[in-house]
């Protein structure tokens, strides 16, 4: 079965599991770095929030031998379980109810130009700061809603106020985590030598150990460098100026600038990680940045 046939068949079979007033639709959803996904959604009267079920991944599982009925059953069960606790039934999107759950993410500007046309953002070097409403955050993961220009206008607020709220909330909800790379990987029982690129190994051997900067859940943690006084705190750990290597949207690496370093090698290392180790929607930037403690400034190096 071809992919477009799979989409139609899945929509039909899911629809058969619900009453006639429930509609099942498939929409294109643009995620980070302009990645497009086909999302199946179930619209049921009285429910103002519905999960997205991305069909590309399900099609891969179908090709690998998982039956259509099993995939349909999985969608229905997950849809129903999302409402078992009734935590979304009375979800309010009123500004007053959302202010303490507005958080920020750091994304690539170049790869998200289309999305940024309809999204409030703040330029940051070659990146962009965008904002989300955190609908849920528990042991099962996070659920969030991207704040669009329409939502911002409905709330009668502006980008500056969104950033102020998001900066405070993100630091409170997603605490920073800054530790040596080896210690970070020890926590996850990962052999670091097997995942570092050749360039990374060279930097690791020639210089003091890089630190990983992320948040307490390791998701969208690159934005930690935007936390108030965060760059100064990192400088205190590293003993002065440092380089920031954007390894993904989830974390950045920082290395001390106190020793001689070939900046071109750092840039090649970042490019190598981006090309060979990241999923497309995890990409942040190919550039390297240098923090100057005296001027408290972060600049992109050539």
Short mmCIF file of C-alpha atoms in Angstrom, two decimals:
data_model
loop_
_atom_site.label_atom_id
_atom_site.label_comp_id
_atom_site.label_asym_id
_atom_site.label_seq_id
_atom_site.Cartn_x
_atom_site.Cartn_y
_atom_site.Cartn_z
CA UNK A 1 0.00 0.00 0.00
CA UNK A 2 1.37 3.40 -1.01
CA UNK A 3 1.69 6.12 1.60
CA UNK A 4 -1.20 8.26 0.28
CA UNK A 5 -3.43 5.16 0.27
CA UNK A 6 -2.33 4.42 3.84
CA UNK A 7 -3.37 7.92 4.94
CA UNK A 8 -6.86 7.55 3.47
CA UNK A 9 -7.34 4.06 4.88
CA UNK A 10 -6.23 5.08 8.37
CA UNK A 11 -8.62 8.04 8.40
CA UNK A 12 -11.53 5.84 7.28
CA UNK A 13 -10.85 3.13 9.85
CA UNK A 14 -10.40 5.55 12.74
CA UNK A 15 -13.65 7.29 11.77
CA UNK A 16 -15.49 3.97 11.98
CA UNK A 17 -14.55 3.74 15.66
CA UNK A 18 -16.54 6.85 16.62
CA UNK A 19 -20.08 8.20 16.40
CA UNK A 20 -21.14 10.06 13.29
CA UNK A 21 -20.79 13.52 14.87
CA UNK A 22 -17.04 12.92 15.31
CA UNK A 23 -14.88 13.94 12.37
CA UNK A 24 -11.44 12.61 11.48
CA UNK A 25 -9.12 14.78 9.43
CA UNK A 26 -5.52 14.75 8.23
CA UNK A 27 -3.62 18.04 8.17
CA UNK A 28 -0.10 19.13 7.32
CA UNK A 29 1.70 20.26 10.47
CA UNK A 30 4.88 22.31 10.19
CA UNK A 31 7.26 21.54 13.04
CA UNK A 32 10.72 22.84 13.90
CA UNK A 33 13.09 23.53 10.98
CA UNK A 34 10.15 23.52 8.53
CA UNK A 35 9.72 19.76 8.81
CA UNK A 36 6.23 18.83 7.57
CA UNK A 37 4.24 15.96 9.07
CA UNK A 38 0.85 14.48 8.22
CA UNK A 39 -1.20 14.64 11.40
CA UNK A 40 -4.42 12.73 11.97
CA UNK A 41 -6.73 14.52 14.38
CA UNK A 42 -10.06 13.51 15.90
CA UNK A 43 -12.59 16.32 16.34
CA UNK A 44 -15.21 15.48 18.94
CA UNK A 45 -17.86 18.00 20.05
CA UNK A 46 -17.13 19.37 23.51
CA UNK A 47 -13.41 18.73 23.40
CA UNK A 48 -11.30 21.78 22.65
CA UNK A 49 -7.92 20.02 22.61
CA UNK A 50 -7.02 16.91 20.63
CA UNK A 51 -3.78 14.94 20.24
CA UNK A 52 -1.86 14.83 16.97
CA UNK A 53 -1.11 11.40 15.53
CA UNK A 54 1.75 11.63 13.04
CA UNK A 55 1.31 9.21 10.17
CA UNK A 56 4.81 9.05 8.68
CA UNK A 57 6.09 7.09 11.65
CA UNK A 58 3.05 4.82 11.63
CA UNK A 59 3.52 4.12 7.94
CA UNK A 60 7.10 2.98 8.61
CA UNK A 61 5.77 0.57 11.22
CA UNK A 62 3.10 -0.63 8.76
CA UNK A 63 5.80 -1.32 6.16
CA UNK A 64 7.68 -3.28 8.84
CA UNK A 65 4.67 -5.53 9.33
CA UNK A 66 2.39 -3.92 11.93
CA UNK A 67 -1.25 -4.37 10.88
CA UNK A 68 -3.63 -1.50 10.17
CA UNK A 69 -6.06 -2.67 12.85
CA UNK A 70 -3.28 -2.55 15.46
CA UNK A 71 -2.34 0.99 14.47
CA UNK A 72 -5.97 2.13 14.51
CA UNK A 73 -6.49 0.55 17.93
CA UNK A 74 -3.39 2.34 19.22
CA UNK A 75 -4.71 5.71 18.03
CA UNK A 76 -8.13 5.18 19.61
CA UNK A 77 -6.65 4.01 22.92
CA UNK A 78 -4.25 6.95 23.12
CA UNK A 79 -7.01 9.38 22.22
CA UNK A 80 -9.28 8.04 24.94
CA UNK A 81 -6.53 7.82 27.55
CA UNK A 82 -5.68 11.47 26.93
CA UNK A 83 -9.02 12.33 28.49
CA UNK A 84 -9.23 9.68 31.19
CA UNK A 85 -7.88 12.12 33.77
CA UNK A 86 -10.02 14.95 32.37
CA UNK A 87 -7.00 17.24 32.69
CA UNK A 88 -7.65 18.75 29.24
CA UNK A 89 -11.42 18.98 29.55
CA UNK A 90 -11.33 22.39 31.19
CA UNK A 91 -8.08 23.63 29.72
CA UNK A 92 -8.25 27.41 29.57
CA UNK A 93 -6.42 29.47 26.97
CA UNK A 94 -7.33 32.75 28.63
CA UNK A 95 -4.26 34.92 29.03
CA UNK A 96 -4.65 35.23 32.80
CA UNK A 97 -4.65 31.43 33.13
CA UNK A 98 -1.67 30.93 30.81
CA UNK A 99 0.82 33.55 31.98
CA UNK A 100 2.66 31.28 34.43
CA UNK A 101 3.08 28.55 31.79
CA UNK A 102 4.51 30.55 28.90
CA UNK A 103 7.98 29.20 28.10
CA UNK A 104 10.58 29.79 25.39
CA UNK A 105 12.57 27.77 22.90
CA UNK A 106 15.63 28.57 20.81
CA UNK A 107 15.40 27.56 17.15
CA UNK A 108 17.15 28.16 13.83
CA UNK A 109 16.05 31.38 12.15
CA UNK A 110 17.04 30.34 8.62
CA UNK A 111 15.22 27.00 8.70
CA UNK A 112 12.04 28.39 10.24
CA UNK A 113 11.39 31.50 8.16
CA UNK A 114 7.96 30.30 7.03
CA UNK A 115 6.80 29.47 10.55
CA UNK A 116 8.17 32.75 11.92
CA UNK A 117 5.91 34.70 9.55
CA UNK A 118 2.99 33.74 11.79
CA UNK A 119 4.84 33.49 15.09
CA UNK A 120 6.02 36.17 17.52
CA UNK A 121 9.77 35.86 18.01
CA UNK A 122 12.92 37.67 19.08
CA UNK A 123 16.03 37.44 16.86
CA UNK A 124 19.07 36.10 18.70
CA UNK A 125 22.26 36.02 16.62
CA UNK A 126 21.40 33.63 13.74
CA UNK A 127 18.63 32.02 15.79
CA UNK A 128 15.18 32.96 17.05
CA UNK A 129 13.44 32.82 20.43
CA UNK A 130 9.85 31.56 20.16
CA UNK A 131 7.18 31.00 22.79
CA UNK A 132 4.93 28.12 23.83
CA UNK A 133 2.12 27.57 26.30
CA UNK A 134 2.93 24.54 28.44
CA UNK A 135 -0.30 22.59 28.64
CA UNK A 136 1.15 19.61 30.48
CA UNK A 137 4.43 18.55 32.04
CA UNK A 138 4.61 15.21 33.86
CA UNK A 139 6.32 11.82 33.81
CA UNK A 140 4.68 11.05 30.46
CA UNK A 141 6.30 14.04 28.75
CA UNK A 142 5.31 17.57 27.85
CA UNK A 143 2.40 18.94 25.85
CA UNK A 144 2.62 22.46 24.49
CA UNK A 145 0.94 24.89 22.13
CA UNK A 146 3.00 27.25 20.00
CA UNK A 147 2.00 30.86 20.53
CA UNK A 148 1.12 32.38 17.18
CA UNK A 149 0.56 36.01 16.23
CA UNK A 150 -3.18 35.37 16.40
CA UNK A 151 -2.93 34.05 19.96
CA UNK A 152 -0.70 36.95 20.99
CA UNK A 153 -3.17 39.45 19.53
CA UNK A 154 -6.11 37.73 21.23
CA UNK A 155 -4.23 38.03 24.49
CA UNK A 156 -3.59 41.74 23.77
CA UNK A 157 0.07 41.39 24.67
CA UNK A 158 3.37 41.82 22.81
CA UNK A 159 6.69 40.06 22.22
CA UNK A 160 8.48 41.93 24.99
CA UNK A 161 5.98 40.80 27.62
CA UNK A 162 6.01 37.24 26.29
CA UNK A 163 9.79 37.16 26.63
CA UNK A 164 9.70 38.52 30.17
CA UNK A 165 7.20 35.86 31.23
CA UNK A 166 8.91 33.06 29.32
CA UNK A 167 12.33 33.89 30.73
CA UNK A 168 11.12 33.66 34.33
CA UNK A 169 8.87 30.64 33.75
CA UNK A 170 11.41 28.61 31.79
CA UNK A 171 14.05 29.00 34.49
CA UNK A 172 11.51 28.05 37.17
CA UNK A 173 9.94 25.08 35.36
CA UNK A 174 12.94 23.77 33.42
CA UNK A 175 15.92 24.28 35.70
CA UNK A 176 19.34 24.53 34.11
CA UNK A 177 21.73 21.61 34.08
CA UNK A 178 25.41 22.38 33.49
CA UNK A 179 27.93 19.59 33.91
CA UNK A 180 31.01 18.01 32.30
CA UNK A 181 30.21 16.00 29.21
CA UNK A 182 31.53 12.74 30.71
CA UNK A 183 29.32 13.08 33.79
CA UNK A 184 26.26 13.81 31.66
CA UNK A 185 26.75 10.65 29.62
CA UNK A 186 27.52 8.56 32.70
CA UNK A 187 24.01 9.33 33.92
CA UNK A 188 22.61 7.73 30.76
CA UNK A 189 25.17 4.88 30.60
CA UNK A 190 26.43 6.02 27.20
CA UNK A 191 29.93 5.29 25.93
CA UNK A 192 30.99 8.78 24.90
CA UNK A 193 33.82 7.54 22.67
CA UNK A 194 31.28 5.87 20.38
CA UNK A 195 29.27 8.99 19.64
CA UNK A 196 31.86 11.75 19.44
CA UNK A 197 32.97 12.75 15.99
CA UNK A 198 36.64 12.65 15.04
CA UNK A 199 36.83 16.44 15.40
CA UNK A 200 35.12 16.26 18.79
CA UNK A 201 37.62 13.64 19.97
CA UNK A 202 40.46 15.91 18.92
CA UNK A 203 39.04 18.89 20.83
CA UNK A 204 38.28 16.68 23.82
CA UNK A 205 41.85 15.36 23.98
CA UNK A 206 43.62 18.69 23.40
CA UNK A 207 41.58 20.87 25.74
CA UNK A 208 39.80 20.80 29.06
CA UNK A 209 36.60 18.77 29.02
CA UNK A 210 33.56 20.43 27.42
CA UNK A 211 30.48 21.10 29.53
CA UNK A 212 26.93 20.28 28.45
CA UNK A 213 24.33 23.00 29.01
CA UNK A 214 20.70 21.87 28.95
CA UNK A 215 17.62 21.77 31.20
CA UNK A 216 16.45 19.21 33.74
CA UNK A 217 14.48 17.18 31.17
CA UNK A 218 16.95 17.44 28.27
CA UNK A 219 14.28 18.71 25.86
CA UNK A 220 14.61 22.09 24.12
CA UNK A 221 17.44 22.80 26.55
CA UNK A 222 19.52 25.06 24.30
CA UNK A 223 17.37 27.97 25.49
CA UNK A 224 19.05 27.69 28.90
CA UNK A 225 21.79 30.05 27.64
CA UNK A 226 19.08 32.76 27.59
CA UNK A 227 18.33 32.43 31.30
CA UNK A 228 19.19 35.55 33.33
CA UNK A 229 22.91 35.59 34.31
CA UNK A 230 23.36 32.09 32.88
CA UNK A 231 26.34 33.04 30.71
CA UNK A 232 28.11 34.63 33.67
CA UNK A 233 27.52 31.50 35.73
CA UNK A 234 29.00 29.32 33.00
CA UNK A 235 32.01 31.64 32.79
CA UNK A 236 32.53 31.19 36.53
CA UNK A 237 32.59 27.41 36.08
CA UNK A 238 35.02 27.56 33.16
CA UNK A 239 37.22 30.30 34.54
CA UNK A 240 36.51 33.05 32.00
CA UNK A 241 35.59 33.45 28.34
CA UNK A 242 34.22 30.42 26.50
CA UNK A 243 32.91 29.14 23.19
CA UNK A 244 29.35 27.94 22.67
CA UNK A 245 28.84 25.04 20.27
CA UNK A 246 25.15 24.57 19.32
CA UNK A 247 24.98 20.78 19.23
CA UNK A 248 21.16 20.71 18.92
CA UNK A 249 17.96 22.45 20.04
CA UNK A 250 18.16 20.29 23.16
CA UNK A 251 21.59 21.33 24.44
CA UNK A 252 24.77 23.27 23.69
CA UNK A 253 28.39 22.46 24.49
CA UNK A 254 30.67 25.04 26.05
CA UNK A 255 34.48 24.95 26.04
CA UNK A 256 36.93 27.27 27.71
CA UNK A 257 38.62 29.93 25.58
CA UNK A 258 41.53 30.26 28.02
CA UNK A 259 43.80 28.17 25.80
CA UNK A 260 44.74 28.54 22.16
CA UNK A 261 42.06 27.06 19.95
CA UNK A 262 41.50 26.73 16.23
CA UNK A 263 38.08 28.32 15.79
CA UNK A 264 37.75 26.75 12.34
CA UNK A 265 38.11 23.31 13.91
CA UNK A 266 35.30 24.12 16.32
CA UNK A 267 33.05 25.15 13.45
CA UNK A 268 33.90 21.98 11.49
CA UNK A 269 33.07 19.94 14.57
CA UNK A 270 29.62 21.55 14.85
CA UNK A 271 28.97 20.99 11.15
CA UNK A 272 30.04 17.36 11.47
CA UNK A 273 27.66 16.77 14.39
CA UNK A 274 24.80 18.46 12.54
CA UNK A 275 25.30 16.43 9.36
CA UNK A 276 25.94 13.01 10.88
CA UNK A 277 24.37 12.77 14.32
CA UNK A 278 21.21 14.91 14.41
CA UNK A 279 17.66 14.38 13.23
CA UNK A 280 16.60 17.19 10.86
CA UNK A 281 14.21 18.77 13.38
CA UNK A 282 16.92 18.91 16.07
CA UNK A 283 19.25 21.22 14.11
CA UNK A 284 19.99 24.62 15.64
CA UNK A 285 22.98 26.24 13.89
CA UNK A 286 26.27 25.57 12.10
CA UNK A 287 27.94 28.54 13.74
CA UNK A 288 30.09 28.91 16.85
CA UNK A 289 29.76 31.72 19.39
CA UNK A 290 32.20 33.28 21.84
CA UNK A 291 31.26 34.74 25.20
CA UNK A 292 33.25 37.70 26.52
CA UNK A 293 33.00 37.96 30.30
CA UNK A 294 34.21 41.55 30.55
CA UNK A 295 31.56 42.84 28.16
CA UNK A 296 29.00 40.16 29.07
CA UNK A 297 28.41 39.59 25.36
CA UNK A 298 27.92 36.60 23.09
CA UNK A 299 29.05 37.00 19.49
CA UNK A 300 29.10 34.76 16.45
CA UNK A 301 32.63 34.05 15.25
CA UNK A 302 33.48 34.13 11.53
#
